[in-house]
Short mmCIF file of C-alpha atoms in Angstrom, two decimals:
data_model
loop_
_atom_site.label_atom_id
_atom_site.label_comp_id
_atom_site.label_asym_id
_atom_site.label_seq_id
_atom_site.Cartn_x
_atom_site.Cartn_y
_atom_site.Cartn_z
CA ILE A 894 -12.79 23.32 14.58
CA ASN A 895 -13.59 23.36 17.66
CA ILE A 896 -11.12 23.31 20.29
CA VAL A 897 -11.76 21.73 23.62
CA GLY A 898 -7.85 21.18 25.01
CA GLU A 899 -4.16 21.22 23.79
CA PHE A 900 -1.50 20.40 25.19
CA LEU A 901 1.78 21.88 23.84
CA VAL A 902 5.62 21.62 24.49
CA THR A 903 8.38 23.55 22.89
CA ASN A 904 12.62 23.36 22.59
CA ALA A 905 15.10 25.34 21.06
CA GLN A 906 14.93 21.75 17.61
CA ILE A 907 11.28 20.38 17.81
CA GLY A 908 7.78 21.47 19.55
CA TYR A 909 4.22 19.64 19.21
CA VAL A 910 1.10 19.79 19.92
CA ILE A 911 -2.33 17.73 21.26
CA THR A 912 -5.34 18.90 20.45
CA ASP A 913 -8.69 17.80 21.45
CA VAL A 914 -11.93 18.42 19.81
CA ASN A 915 -15.87 17.87 20.40
CA ALA A 916 -16.87 16.44 17.05
CA GLY A 917 -16.03 13.84 13.84
CA TYR A 918 -14.62 16.09 10.67
CA GLY A 919 -15.10 15.25 7.11
CA GLN A 920 -11.69 13.71 5.18
CA GLN A 921 -10.91 17.55 4.17
CA VAL A 922 -10.86 18.79 7.07
CA LEU A 923 -8.21 15.81 8.17
CA THR A 924 -6.16 16.84 4.89
CA GLU A 925 -5.58 20.48 6.00
CA LEU A 926 -4.74 19.54 9.37
CA LYS A 927 -2.20 17.37 7.67
CA GLN A 928 -1.14 19.76 5.51
CA ILE A 929 -0.07 22.98 8.12
CA GLU A 930 3.41 23.57 7.73
CA HIS A 931 5.87 21.63 9.38
CA THR A 932 3.75 19.52 10.42
CA ILE A 933 5.59 16.12 10.86
CA LYS A 934 3.47 13.88 12.04
CA PHE A 935 -0.28 14.10 12.14
CA ARG A 936 -2.19 11.64 14.17
CA LEU A 937 -5.76 10.54 14.97
CA LEU A 938 -7.38 8.64 17.86
CA TYR A 939 -10.66 7.80 19.03
#
């Protein structure tokens, strides 16, 4: 995955990351991203 930009915020209890990529990826890649350990929510924005 080619990451163009990333925004990360954390505290003692939880963190979140927003990742910007410059290409569309297939369903397999999206499924793998959703399965990253400790992922609570995954959302794709166009």
